[in-house]
Structures are given as C-alpha cells and as structure tokens.
XYZ file of C-alpha atoms in Angstrom:
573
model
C 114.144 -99.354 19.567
C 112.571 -102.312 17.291
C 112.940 -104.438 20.354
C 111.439 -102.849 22.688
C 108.333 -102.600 20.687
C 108.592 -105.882 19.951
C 108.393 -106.648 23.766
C 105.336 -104.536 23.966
C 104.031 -105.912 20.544
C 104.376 -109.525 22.811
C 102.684 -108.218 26.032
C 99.696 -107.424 24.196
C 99.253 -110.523 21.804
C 99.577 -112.264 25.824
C 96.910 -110.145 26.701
C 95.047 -110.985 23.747
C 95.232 -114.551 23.836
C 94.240 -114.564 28.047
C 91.459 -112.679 27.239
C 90.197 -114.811 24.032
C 90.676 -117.927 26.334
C 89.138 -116.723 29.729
C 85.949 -116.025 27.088
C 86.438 -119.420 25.518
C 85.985 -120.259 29.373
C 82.697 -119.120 30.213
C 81.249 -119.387 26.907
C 81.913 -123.423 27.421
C 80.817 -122.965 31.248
C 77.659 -122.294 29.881
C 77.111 -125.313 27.316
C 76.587 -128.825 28.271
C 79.830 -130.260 29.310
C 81.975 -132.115 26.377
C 84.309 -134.836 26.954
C 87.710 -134.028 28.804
C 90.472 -134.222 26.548
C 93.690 -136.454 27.459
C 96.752 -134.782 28.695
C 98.604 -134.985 25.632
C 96.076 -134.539 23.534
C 95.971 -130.586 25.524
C 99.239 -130.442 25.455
C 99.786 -130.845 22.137
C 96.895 -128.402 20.929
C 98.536 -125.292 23.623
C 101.953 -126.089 21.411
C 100.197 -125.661 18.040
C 98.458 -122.200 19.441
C 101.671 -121.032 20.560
C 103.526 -122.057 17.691
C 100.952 -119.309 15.517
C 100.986 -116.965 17.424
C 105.241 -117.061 17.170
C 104.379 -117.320 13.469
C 102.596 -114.036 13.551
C 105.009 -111.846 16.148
C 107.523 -113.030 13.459
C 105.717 -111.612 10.345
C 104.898 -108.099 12.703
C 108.773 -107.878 13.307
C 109.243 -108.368 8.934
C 107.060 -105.691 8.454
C 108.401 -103.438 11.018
C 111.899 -103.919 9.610
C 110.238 -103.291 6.038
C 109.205 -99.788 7.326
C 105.457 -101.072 6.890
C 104.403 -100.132 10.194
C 105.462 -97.043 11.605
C 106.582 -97.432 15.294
C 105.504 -94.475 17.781
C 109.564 -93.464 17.868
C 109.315 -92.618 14.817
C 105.685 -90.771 14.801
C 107.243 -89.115 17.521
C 110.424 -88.315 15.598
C 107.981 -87.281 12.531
C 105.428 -85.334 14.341
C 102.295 -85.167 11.662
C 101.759 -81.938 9.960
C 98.715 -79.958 11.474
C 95.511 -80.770 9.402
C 94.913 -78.121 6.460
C 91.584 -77.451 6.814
C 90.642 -76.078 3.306
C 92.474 -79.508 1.876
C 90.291 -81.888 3.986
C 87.125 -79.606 2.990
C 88.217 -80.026 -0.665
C 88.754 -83.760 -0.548
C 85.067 -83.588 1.246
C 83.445 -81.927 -1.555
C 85.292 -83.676 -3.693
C 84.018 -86.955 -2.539
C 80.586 -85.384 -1.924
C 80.680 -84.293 -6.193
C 81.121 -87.600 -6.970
C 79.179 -89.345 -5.276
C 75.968 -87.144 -6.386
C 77.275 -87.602 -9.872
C 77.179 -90.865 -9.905
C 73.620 -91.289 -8.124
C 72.668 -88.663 -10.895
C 74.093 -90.905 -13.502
C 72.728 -94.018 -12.189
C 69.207 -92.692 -11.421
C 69.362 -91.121 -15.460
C 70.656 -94.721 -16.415
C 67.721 -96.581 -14.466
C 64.890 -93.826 -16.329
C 66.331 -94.663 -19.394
C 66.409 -97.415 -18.841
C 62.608 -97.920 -17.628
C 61.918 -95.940 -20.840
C 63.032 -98.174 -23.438
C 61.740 -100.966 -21.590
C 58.401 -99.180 -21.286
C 55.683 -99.632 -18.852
C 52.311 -100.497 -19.265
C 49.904 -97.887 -17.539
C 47.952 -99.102 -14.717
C 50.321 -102.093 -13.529
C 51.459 -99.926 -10.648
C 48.662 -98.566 -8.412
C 49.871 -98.165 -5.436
C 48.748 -94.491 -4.573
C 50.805 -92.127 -2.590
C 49.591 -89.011 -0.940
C 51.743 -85.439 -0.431
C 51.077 -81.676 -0.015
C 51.784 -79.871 -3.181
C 52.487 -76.151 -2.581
C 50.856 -75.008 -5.349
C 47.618 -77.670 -5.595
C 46.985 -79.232 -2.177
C 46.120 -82.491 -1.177
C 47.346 -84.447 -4.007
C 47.065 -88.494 -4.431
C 48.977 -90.384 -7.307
C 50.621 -93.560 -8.824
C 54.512 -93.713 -8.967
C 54.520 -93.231 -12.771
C 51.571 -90.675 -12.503
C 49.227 -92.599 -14.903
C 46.524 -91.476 -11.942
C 46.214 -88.540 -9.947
C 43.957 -86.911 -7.917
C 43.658 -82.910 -6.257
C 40.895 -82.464 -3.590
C 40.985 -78.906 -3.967
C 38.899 -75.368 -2.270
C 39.194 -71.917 -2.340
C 37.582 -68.637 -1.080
C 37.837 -65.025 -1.685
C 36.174 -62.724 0.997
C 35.409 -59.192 0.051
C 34.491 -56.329 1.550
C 33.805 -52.873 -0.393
C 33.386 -49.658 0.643
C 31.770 -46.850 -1.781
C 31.166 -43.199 -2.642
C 28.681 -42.149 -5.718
C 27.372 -39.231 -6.859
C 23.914 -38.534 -5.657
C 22.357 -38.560 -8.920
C 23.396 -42.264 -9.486
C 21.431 -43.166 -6.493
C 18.203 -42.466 -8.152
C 16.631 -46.043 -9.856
C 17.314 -47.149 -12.950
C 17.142 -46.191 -15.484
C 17.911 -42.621 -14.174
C 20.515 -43.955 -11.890
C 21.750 -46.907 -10.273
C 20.424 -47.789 -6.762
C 22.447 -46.637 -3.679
C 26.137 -48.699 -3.720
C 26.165 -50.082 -0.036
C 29.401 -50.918 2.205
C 29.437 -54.677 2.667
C 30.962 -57.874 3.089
C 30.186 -61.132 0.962
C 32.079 -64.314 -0.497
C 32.988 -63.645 -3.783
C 33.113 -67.254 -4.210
C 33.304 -70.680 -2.583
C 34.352 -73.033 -4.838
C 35.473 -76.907 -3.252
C 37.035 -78.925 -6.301
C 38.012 -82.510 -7.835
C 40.419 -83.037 -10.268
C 42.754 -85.347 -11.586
C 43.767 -87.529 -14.382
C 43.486 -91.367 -15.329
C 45.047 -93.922 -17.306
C 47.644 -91.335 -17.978
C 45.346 -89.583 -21.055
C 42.143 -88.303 -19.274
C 41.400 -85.461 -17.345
C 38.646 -83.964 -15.212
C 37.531 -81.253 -13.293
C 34.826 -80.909 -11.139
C 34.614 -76.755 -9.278
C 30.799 -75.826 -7.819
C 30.469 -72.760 -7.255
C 28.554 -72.434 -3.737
C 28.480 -68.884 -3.469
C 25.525 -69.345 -6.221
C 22.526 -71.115 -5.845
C 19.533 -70.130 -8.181
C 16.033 -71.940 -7.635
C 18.096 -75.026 -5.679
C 20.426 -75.533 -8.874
C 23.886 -75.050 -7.817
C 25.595 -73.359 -9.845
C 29.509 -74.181 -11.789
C 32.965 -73.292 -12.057
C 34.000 -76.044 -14.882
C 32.720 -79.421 -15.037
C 34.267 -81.272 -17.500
C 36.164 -84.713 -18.069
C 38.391 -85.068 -21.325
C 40.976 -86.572 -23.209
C 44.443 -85.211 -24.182
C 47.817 -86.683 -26.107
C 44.997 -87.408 -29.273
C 46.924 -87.306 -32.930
C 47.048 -84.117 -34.813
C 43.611 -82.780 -32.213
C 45.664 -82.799 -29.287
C 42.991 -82.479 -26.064
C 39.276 -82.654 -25.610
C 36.771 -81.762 -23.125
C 33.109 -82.245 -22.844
C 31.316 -80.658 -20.322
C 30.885 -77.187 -18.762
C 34.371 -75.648 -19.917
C 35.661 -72.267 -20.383
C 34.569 -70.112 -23.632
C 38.220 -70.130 -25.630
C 38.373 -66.214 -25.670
C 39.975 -63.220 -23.764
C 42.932 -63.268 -21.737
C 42.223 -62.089 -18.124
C 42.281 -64.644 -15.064
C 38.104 -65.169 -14.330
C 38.101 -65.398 -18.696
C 40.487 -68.253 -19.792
C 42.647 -69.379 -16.730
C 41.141 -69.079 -13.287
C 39.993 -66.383 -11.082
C 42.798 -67.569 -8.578
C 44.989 -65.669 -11.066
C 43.804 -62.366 -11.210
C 45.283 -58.758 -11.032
C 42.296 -56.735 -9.650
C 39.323 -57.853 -7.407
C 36.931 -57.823 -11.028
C 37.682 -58.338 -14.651
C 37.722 -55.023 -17.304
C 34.466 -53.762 -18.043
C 34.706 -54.635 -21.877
C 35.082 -58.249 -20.476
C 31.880 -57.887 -18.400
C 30.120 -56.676 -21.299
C 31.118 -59.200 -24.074
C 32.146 -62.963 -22.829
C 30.902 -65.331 -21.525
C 33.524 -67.285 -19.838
C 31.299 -70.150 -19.015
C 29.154 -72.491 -20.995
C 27.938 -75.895 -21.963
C 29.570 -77.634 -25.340
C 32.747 -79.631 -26.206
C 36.210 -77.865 -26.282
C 39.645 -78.762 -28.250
C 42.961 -77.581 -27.733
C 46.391 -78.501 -29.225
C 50.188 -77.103 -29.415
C 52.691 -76.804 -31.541
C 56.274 -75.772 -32.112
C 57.852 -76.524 -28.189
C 54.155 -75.184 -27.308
C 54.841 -71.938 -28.710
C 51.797 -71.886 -30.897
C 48.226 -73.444 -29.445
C 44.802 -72.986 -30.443
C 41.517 -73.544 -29.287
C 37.933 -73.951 -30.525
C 34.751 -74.943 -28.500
C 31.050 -75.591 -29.782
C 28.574 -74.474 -27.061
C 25.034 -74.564 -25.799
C 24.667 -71.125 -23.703
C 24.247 -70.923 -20.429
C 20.533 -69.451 -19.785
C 20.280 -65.919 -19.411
C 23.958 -66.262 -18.546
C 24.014 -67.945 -15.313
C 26.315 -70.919 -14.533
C 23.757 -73.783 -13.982
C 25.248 -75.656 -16.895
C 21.508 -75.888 -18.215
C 19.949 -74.332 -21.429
C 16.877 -74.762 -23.449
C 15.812 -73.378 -27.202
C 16.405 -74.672 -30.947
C 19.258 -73.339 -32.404
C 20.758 -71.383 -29.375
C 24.462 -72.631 -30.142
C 27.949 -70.354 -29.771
C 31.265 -70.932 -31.438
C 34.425 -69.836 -30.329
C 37.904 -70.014 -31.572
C 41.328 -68.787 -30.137
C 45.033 -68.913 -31.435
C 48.164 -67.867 -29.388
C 51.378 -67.533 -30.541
C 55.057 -66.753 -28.021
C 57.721 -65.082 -30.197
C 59.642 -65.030 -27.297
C 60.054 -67.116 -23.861
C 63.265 -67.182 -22.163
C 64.546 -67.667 -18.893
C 61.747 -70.400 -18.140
C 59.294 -67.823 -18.310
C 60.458 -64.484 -16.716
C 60.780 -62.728 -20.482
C 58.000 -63.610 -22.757
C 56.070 -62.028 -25.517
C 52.297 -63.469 -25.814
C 49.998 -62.280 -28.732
C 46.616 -64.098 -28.914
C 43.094 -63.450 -30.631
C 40.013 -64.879 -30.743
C 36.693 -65.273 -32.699
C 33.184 -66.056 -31.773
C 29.974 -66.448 -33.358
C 26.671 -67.023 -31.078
C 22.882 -66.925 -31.478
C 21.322 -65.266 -29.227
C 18.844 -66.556 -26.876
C 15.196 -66.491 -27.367
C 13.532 -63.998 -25.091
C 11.761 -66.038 -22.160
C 8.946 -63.771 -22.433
C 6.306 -63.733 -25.627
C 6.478 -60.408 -27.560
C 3.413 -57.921 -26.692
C 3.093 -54.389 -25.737
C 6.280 -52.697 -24.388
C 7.871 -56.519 -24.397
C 10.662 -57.899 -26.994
C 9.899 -61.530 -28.201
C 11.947 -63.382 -30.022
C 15.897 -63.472 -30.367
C 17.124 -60.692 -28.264
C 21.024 -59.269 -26.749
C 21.729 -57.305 -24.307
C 25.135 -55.707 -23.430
C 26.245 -54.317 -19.979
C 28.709 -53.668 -17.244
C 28.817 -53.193 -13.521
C 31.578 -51.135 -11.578
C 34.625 -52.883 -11.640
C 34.327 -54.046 -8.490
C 31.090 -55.832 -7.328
C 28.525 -54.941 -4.809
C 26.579 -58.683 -4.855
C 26.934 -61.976 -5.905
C 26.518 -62.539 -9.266
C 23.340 -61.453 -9.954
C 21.851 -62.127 -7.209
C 21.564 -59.125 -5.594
C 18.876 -56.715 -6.255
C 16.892 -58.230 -9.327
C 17.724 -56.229 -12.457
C 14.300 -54.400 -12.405
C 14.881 -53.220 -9.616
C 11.861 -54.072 -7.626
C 12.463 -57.378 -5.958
C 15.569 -58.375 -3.675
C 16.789 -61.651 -3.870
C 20.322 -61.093 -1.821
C 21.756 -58.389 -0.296
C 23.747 -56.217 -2.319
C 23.418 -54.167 -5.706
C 24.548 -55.809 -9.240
C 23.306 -52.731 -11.256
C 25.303 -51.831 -14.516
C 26.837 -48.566 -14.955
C 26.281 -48.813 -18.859
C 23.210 -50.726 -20.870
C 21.862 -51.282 -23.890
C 18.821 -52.693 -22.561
C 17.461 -55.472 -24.375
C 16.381 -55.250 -28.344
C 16.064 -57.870 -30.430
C 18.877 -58.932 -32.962
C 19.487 -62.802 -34.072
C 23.282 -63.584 -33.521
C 26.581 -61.594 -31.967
C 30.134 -61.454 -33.418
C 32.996 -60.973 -31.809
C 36.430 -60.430 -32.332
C 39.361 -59.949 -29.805
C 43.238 -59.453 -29.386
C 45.368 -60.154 -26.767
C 49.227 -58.703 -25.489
C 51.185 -59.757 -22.806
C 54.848 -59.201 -21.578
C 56.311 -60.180 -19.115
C 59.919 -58.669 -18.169
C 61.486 -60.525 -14.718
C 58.932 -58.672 -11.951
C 57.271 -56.725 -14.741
C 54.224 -57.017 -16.967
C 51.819 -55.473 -19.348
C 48.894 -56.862 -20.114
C 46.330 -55.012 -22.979
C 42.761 -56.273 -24.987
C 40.629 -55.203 -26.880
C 37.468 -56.137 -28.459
C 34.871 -55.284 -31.197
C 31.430 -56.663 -30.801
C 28.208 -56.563 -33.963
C 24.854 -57.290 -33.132
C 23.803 -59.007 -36.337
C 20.790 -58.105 -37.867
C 18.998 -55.807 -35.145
C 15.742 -54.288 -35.196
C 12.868 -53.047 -33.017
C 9.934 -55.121 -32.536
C 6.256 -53.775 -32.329
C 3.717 -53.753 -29.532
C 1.836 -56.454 -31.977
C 4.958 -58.567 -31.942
C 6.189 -57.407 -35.920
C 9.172 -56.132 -37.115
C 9.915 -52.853 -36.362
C 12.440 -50.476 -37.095
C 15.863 -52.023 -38.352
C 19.045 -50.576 -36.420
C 21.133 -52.605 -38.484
C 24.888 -54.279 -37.255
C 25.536 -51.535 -34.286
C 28.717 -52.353 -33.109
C 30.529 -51.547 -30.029
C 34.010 -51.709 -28.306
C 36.253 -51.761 -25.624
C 39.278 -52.998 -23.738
C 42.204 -52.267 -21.474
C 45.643 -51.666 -20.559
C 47.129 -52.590 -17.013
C 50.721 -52.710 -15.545
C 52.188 -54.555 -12.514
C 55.467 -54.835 -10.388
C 56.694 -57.205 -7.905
C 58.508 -55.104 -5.523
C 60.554 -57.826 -4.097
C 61.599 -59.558 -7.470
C 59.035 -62.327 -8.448
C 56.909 -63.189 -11.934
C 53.646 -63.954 -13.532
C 52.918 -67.308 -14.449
C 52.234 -68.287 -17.979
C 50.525 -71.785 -19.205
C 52.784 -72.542 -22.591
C 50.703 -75.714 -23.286
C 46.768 -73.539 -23.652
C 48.585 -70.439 -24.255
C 47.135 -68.385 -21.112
C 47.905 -67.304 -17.559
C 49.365 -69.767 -14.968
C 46.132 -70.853 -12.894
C 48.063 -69.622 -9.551
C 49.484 -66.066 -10.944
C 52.700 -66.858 -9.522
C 55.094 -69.565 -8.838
C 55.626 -68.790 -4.755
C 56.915 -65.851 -2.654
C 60.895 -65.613 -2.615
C 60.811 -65.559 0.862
C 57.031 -66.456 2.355
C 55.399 -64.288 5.214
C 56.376 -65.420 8.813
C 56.838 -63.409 11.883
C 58.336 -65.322 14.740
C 60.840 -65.157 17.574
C 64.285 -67.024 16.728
C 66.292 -68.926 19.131
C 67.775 -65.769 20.246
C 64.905 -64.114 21.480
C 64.530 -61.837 18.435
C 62.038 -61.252 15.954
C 62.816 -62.800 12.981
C 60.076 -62.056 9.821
C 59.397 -62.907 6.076
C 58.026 -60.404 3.931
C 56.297 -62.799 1.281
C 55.596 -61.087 -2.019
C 54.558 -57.601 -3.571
C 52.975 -56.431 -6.157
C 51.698 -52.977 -7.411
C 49.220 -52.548 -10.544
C 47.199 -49.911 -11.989
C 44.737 -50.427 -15.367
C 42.773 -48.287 -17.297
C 39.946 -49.701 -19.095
C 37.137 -48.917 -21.463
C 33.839 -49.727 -23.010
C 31.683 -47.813 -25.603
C 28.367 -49.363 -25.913
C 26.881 -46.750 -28.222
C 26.018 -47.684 -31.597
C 23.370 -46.019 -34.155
C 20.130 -45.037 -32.434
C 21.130 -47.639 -29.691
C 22.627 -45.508 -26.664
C 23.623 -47.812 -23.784
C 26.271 -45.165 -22.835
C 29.962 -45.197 -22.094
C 32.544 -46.085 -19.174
C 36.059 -45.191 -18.329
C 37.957 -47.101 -15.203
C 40.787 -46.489 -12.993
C 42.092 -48.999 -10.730
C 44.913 -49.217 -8.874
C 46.150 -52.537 -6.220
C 48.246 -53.886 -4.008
C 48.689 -57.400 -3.497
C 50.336 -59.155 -1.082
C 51.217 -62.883 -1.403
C 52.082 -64.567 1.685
C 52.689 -67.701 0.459
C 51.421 -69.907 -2.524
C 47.991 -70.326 -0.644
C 47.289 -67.370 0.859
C 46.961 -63.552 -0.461
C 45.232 -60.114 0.056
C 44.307 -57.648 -2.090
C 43.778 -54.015 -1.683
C 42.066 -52.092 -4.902
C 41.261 -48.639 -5.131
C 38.129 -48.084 -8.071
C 37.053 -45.307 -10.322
C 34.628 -45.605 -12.846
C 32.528 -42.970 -15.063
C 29.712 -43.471 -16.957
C 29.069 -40.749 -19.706
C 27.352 -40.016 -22.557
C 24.485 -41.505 -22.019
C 20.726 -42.395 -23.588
C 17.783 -39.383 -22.544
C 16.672 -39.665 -18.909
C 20.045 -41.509 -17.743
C 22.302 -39.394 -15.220
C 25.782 -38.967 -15.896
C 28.211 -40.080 -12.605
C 31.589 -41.784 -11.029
C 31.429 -43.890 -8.455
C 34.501 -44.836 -6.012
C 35.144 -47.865 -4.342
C 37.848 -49.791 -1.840
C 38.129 -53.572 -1.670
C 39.831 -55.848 0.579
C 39.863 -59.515 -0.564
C 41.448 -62.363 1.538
C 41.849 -65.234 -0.653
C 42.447 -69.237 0.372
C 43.385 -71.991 -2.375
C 44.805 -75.224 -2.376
C-alpha cells in the first residue's frame, strides 16, 4: 500500500517539477537572452536537481513509515467522525472570548498606560465629527479637550379651550376669552461645547421672543469647571439655582406636562443675569449651588436690566440617599433659598400709580394661550401677538422692597416609575400701600403666600427618568432613549413590521394660594393629566388634558375653571 502511494507521491513531484520548468521557460523567453551554458555544464546542474528531489521522495517515504502522514488507505480505513456541531461552536466562542479579552486587556493596558504618561491638552486637534443620539451634530478632539454641539429644537402647540362665561369678561372681573390656536412654544437654535478640557459654554436664543428688536435668551453663559474646593463657574445669563421642574433648573426639553406648576409660575424666575457656582461631593451625591444676579427687567429674557441695587441671590443644596441601578432607583431631596430686591416701578408714583420698589405675583392656566407675554398686553387694551397670557390669580402690583423665598424638592424614581412633589413659601418683605401723593401708605406687613405640587408618571413599556448626579437635577433629555424606537415599515417578507417607541402616563395636582392679609390675589387648584409618546431620542408628542380653578377671590373678581387640550410635537438635537 506504501508503494503505491509512493508511485503516485512520484507522479506528482514529475508533474511539479515540468510545470516549475515549462514556467522557468517562458519567464526566460521573455528576458534578454543569457549566455548558453556548455553541455556539461547542463548536464551536471539536471543531476544535482534530480538528486533533491530523490532527497525529498526519500524523507516523504520516512515520514510515511513514521505514521506522520496519514495515507488515504488509511483515512479510508478510519473514516473521520461526523463534525459535532455544538463542539466546533464551543471552540468558536471559545476563541472568539479570548480574543475580545485580550483586545479588552490590551486597549485597558494602552489607557493606562496613556494615563500615567499623561497628555498635554491641546497637542491633538484633529477634530472628528459624529451624530450623537442624544445631542446632535457633535465635533471633538480624540481626548475630548474640545467639543462642540450645533444644537435646535422646537415645540409646536396647539390648545383647545372651554371657560366659564363669567371668566370671559375683562380683567379684573374675568380673564379675556381663551381662544383655540396654534403657536411655537419655542424656537431655540444652540452652541455649546467645551475647551481646553475646563471651559464650557452655552449659547440658546430663544426666537420665539423678540421684544422691541432684542432677541430674547435661553442661557448664555461661558464658564469654568474642575476649580479646587468651588468646583464650576458660569458668568452670563444662567439658570436661577432653585426649583426642580424641567423649564426651572434643567431644560424645558425635559418636561412632564406642556407648562410648569402654577406655584412655579408665580414665584421663580428661572432666568437671569449674574454669575453662578456649582460643586459635588461624595460620588456626586451631594451638590450645591449659589448664583448672584442682576434681574431680568420686568421678567423678560433679554439678558438686560437697569436700577441701583436691583440684585437676587439664590442658593440650592441636593442631596441622593439612594441611587442604584445607574439611576433607575433613586431618592432626590433638594431645597433652595433666595433673597431678591425687587425692581423699581418703571413708572413715577402719582394718583392711582405705585412708584418705587414694587412685586407682583401671578399665574396663568397651566397651559398657555400666547407666547410669553406677548400676547394680549396685561392691561388688556393693546395686542401685541395673537393669543391671551392673562393670569387666573393676581396680586396686582403693591409696593414692598425685597422677596424671600424658600423651597423643597422630592423625587423618586422606581424603574418606569416616579414621583415628583414641591413646595414653596414666598414673604413680601416690608409691604405697604403708597398714596396718590407718592407717601407711604398703609403697611400690609410680610404677607406671605404658598404653593406647590404633586405629580406621578409611568412608562408603560418599561423605561426611566433621567437624573443629572453632577448639578443634582433632571437629565436635560427626560429619558435615556425608547427601548425599542417608533418605525412602521414593510420587512423583507412583505409584512408590516413596527416599533412602538416609548410611553408614558402622568397626572399632577398642583396649587397656589396667593392670599395674604388685606392682599387678595385669589387662589388656584390644577388637574392635569398626559400622555407622552417618545418616538425616539429626538422626537416626541404630548397630549395634556387641563383643569384649573380659580377661587376665593378679591371683590369684583369672578370665580371660574377653565379646560384645556394640548398637542405638542417636539424636535431636539
């Protein structure tokens, strides 16, 4: 049996060696011709070829005897065992372990590496460019020393209404007739980023306001963070450090219902003008913040205000007794102070006017009719925009010289379900009446007044809130992403195939009590329940059902409910 292989063994080393020299051949055909060798010169270099390849048939026929080399006879008289499948899959995964070990290990050998050789920030700026789910169009260095986001985002609402007829009358009496509509809520293009690895900015306008050709802001702000023992700071127009709800300390992206709680409405100002510091402590399970402010005028967002002494202070601590699970169980607890002087009346005191430092405290329907305040002025006499941005409850202006306000903040969160609850307590310091002759009236002392709210929510198909552990407030995109995002299209089969995205249901009560002494600005209770639908981690509609009272009222003022329905679409990246 050995010898006949060895006979085929030879017929193919033949075959070999005609083949290598017919190549030989025309390879040389094609190269200039070399000088012709002598006869025995040939002869004697065909013996030396022959005399290897002997050499080698000799070592094959070793090697065969050795049992090195397994001849077909005996493959044929040791037919192979069939291949076990789950054994070669195990060797593959194996293998497949392994090998993503050890690129694991190697890549956390080469960081460490890099680490404790260090790297000097801004050696390496080549900038890259991706889509990042959650923030857009985003530009940065490999080692992320600078970064860019050019950012926008809309929310388009439209409202439908029902009122009693008595809050039709004008105000006082009433409120002006709530119309159907549709309007952008806001428009809002942004540019932020970091640089040299320790500053940040933000720049947000908000183009859905524009008052007198001054464009109005979101924040505005540049800063610098990783400071010793202060931690971050911003200059610029920032957010007031108080409150808890989405438009107050994190972003209006993040928000439950279509409009903040009426207590929120009333009391902060979640814009203004001033420098802001923030650190963290404990694996960021205790921050605080503080801010020193200029207030906005009259409180619009132009970033602009004018008067001695019209400064606000603000401070805010947080604390997280429990976060687990990166984030889907957590306990927040947060308060906040502020101290502000209030603004000095535009207008000079005289007859039926109030000069000097004055407050005011109010609150629309909890879900808006206008844009900002620009829809029907607040005297009701000239319109500006379409639309009605009348408050259900009022103080009307009287004159006192600073506010104080205190606030505390709950939140759980419990896999796809959360509770949110504030409240706050608000004193007009030192108030009085003023005379037609511009004197000192009446005092009404430090009336205070209060409010809050409680809301739940519940992802029906399994998803979280968000929550920002280094400032201690709400993730600035509400949630993470969808499980599954929203897509209806037609597989390969033919057949429909769909995601569902994510939902959520929510309902909040709220209120606000904004009488006080012989001030009567009245009082209002809120009901509001949603549904939200994320599609993806850009893209999500809202659907809010409203009911608000207003009730116990000053002389002359009706007492009423209005209802409302709100659709918002809203874009982000």
């Amino acid at each position: 049996m050995v010898s006949t292989w060895l006979t085929e063994l030879r017929k193919y080393i033949v075959y070999f060696g005609v083949a290598v020299f017919t190549a030989a051949g025309v390879s040389q055909a094609q190269q200039p011709p070399a000088p012709l060798q002598s006869a025995p010169a040939a002869a004697d270099d065909l013996k030396a070829r022959v005399e290897a390849q002997q050499k080698e048939i000799d070592e094959l026929k070793t090697m065969i005897r050795a049992g090195q080399i397994k001849t077909a006879s005996a493959e044929a008289a040791d037919p192979a065992k069939p291949v076990d499948e789950k054994e070669v899959k195990k060797i593959l995964d194996t293998y497949l372990k392994e090998k993503d070990e050890k690129k694991k290990k190697d890549d956390a050998d080469k960081a460490e590496k890099a680490n404790e050789e260090g790297y000097k920030v801004g050696t390496d700026l080549k900038m890259s460019t991706r889509w990042n789910p959650l923030a857009g169009v985003t530009f940065e260095t490999p080692n992320k020393d600078f970064t860019a986001h050019i950012g926008y985002r809309f929310q388009l609402d439209n409202v439908y209404w029902t009122q009693n007829d008595n809050l039709r009358r004008s105000a006082p009496a009433g409120i002006g007739d709530l119309q159907d509509g549709a309007f952008f809520r806001r428009s809002r293009p942004s540019f932020d980023g970091t640089a040299w690895e320790v500053v940040e900015f933000n720049a947000e306008l908000a183009l859905e306001q524009v008052q007198d050709s001054v464009p109005n802001f979101d924040e505005l702000y540049v800063g610098v963070t990783k400071l010793p023992f202060i931690g971050s700071v911003r200059v610029g127009h920032i957010k007031t450090p108080q409150g808890f709800e989405g438009d107050v300390s994190s972003s209006s992206k993040a928000m439950t219902f279509l409009e903040r709680a009426a207590y929120t409405d009333a009391f902060y100002e979640n814009f203004a003008t001033g420098i802001w510091a923030s650190n963290n402590y404990l694996d960021q399970r205790v921050t605080w913040e503080a801010a020193v402010y200029r207030q906005d005028n009259q409180r619009t967002n132009s970033a602009a205000d004018f008067g001695d002494g019209s400064y606000g202070y603000t401070g805010r601590a947080t604390a997280l007794p429990l976060y687990e699970c990166e984030g889907r169980h957590l306990l927040h607890l947060g308060v906040s102070g502020t101290f502000r002087d209030n603004e000095v009346s535009d207008t000079p005191p005289g007859a039926g006017i109030v000069g000097g430092r004055v407050a005011d405290f109010r609150a629309r329907p909890e879900m808006r009719d206008g844009i900002g305040d620009f829809g029907n002025s607040l005297a009701g006499t000239t319109t500006v925009l379409p639309g009605n941005v009348k408050r259900l409850v009022d103080t009307g202006t009287f004159n006192s010289t600073s506010t104080s306000i205190v606030g505390t903040e709950l939140f759980y969160v419990l896999g796809p379900f959360s509770l949110q609850t504030e409240y706050a307590w608000t004193r007009a310091n030192n108030s009085f009446t003023r005379l037609a002759n511009g004197n000192d009236g009446k005092s009404l002392g430090d009336p205070v007044f209060s409010g809050g709210y409680i809301e739940l929510s519940y992802f029906l198909t399994g998803e979280n809130r968000t929550y920002d552990k280094r400032l201690g407030r709400l993730g600035s995109t509400y949630i993470a992403s969808p499980f599954t995002p929203f897509f209806g299209v037609r597989g390969e089969d033919g057949h429909l195939a769909f995601g569902t995205g994510a939902w959520e249901i929510a309902a909040r009560y709220s209120h606000l009590d904004l009488n006080s002494g012989a001030l009567r600005g009245g009082k209002e209770d809120g009901v509001t329940l949603g549904v939200n639908w994320y599609l993806n981690t850009n893209l999500k509609m809202q659907f809010d059902y409203l009911h608000n009272d207003r009730f116990d009222l000053a002389p002359g003022a009706f007492t009423g409910n209005v209802d409302g329905f709100g659709i918002r679409t809203q874009f982000f990246f």
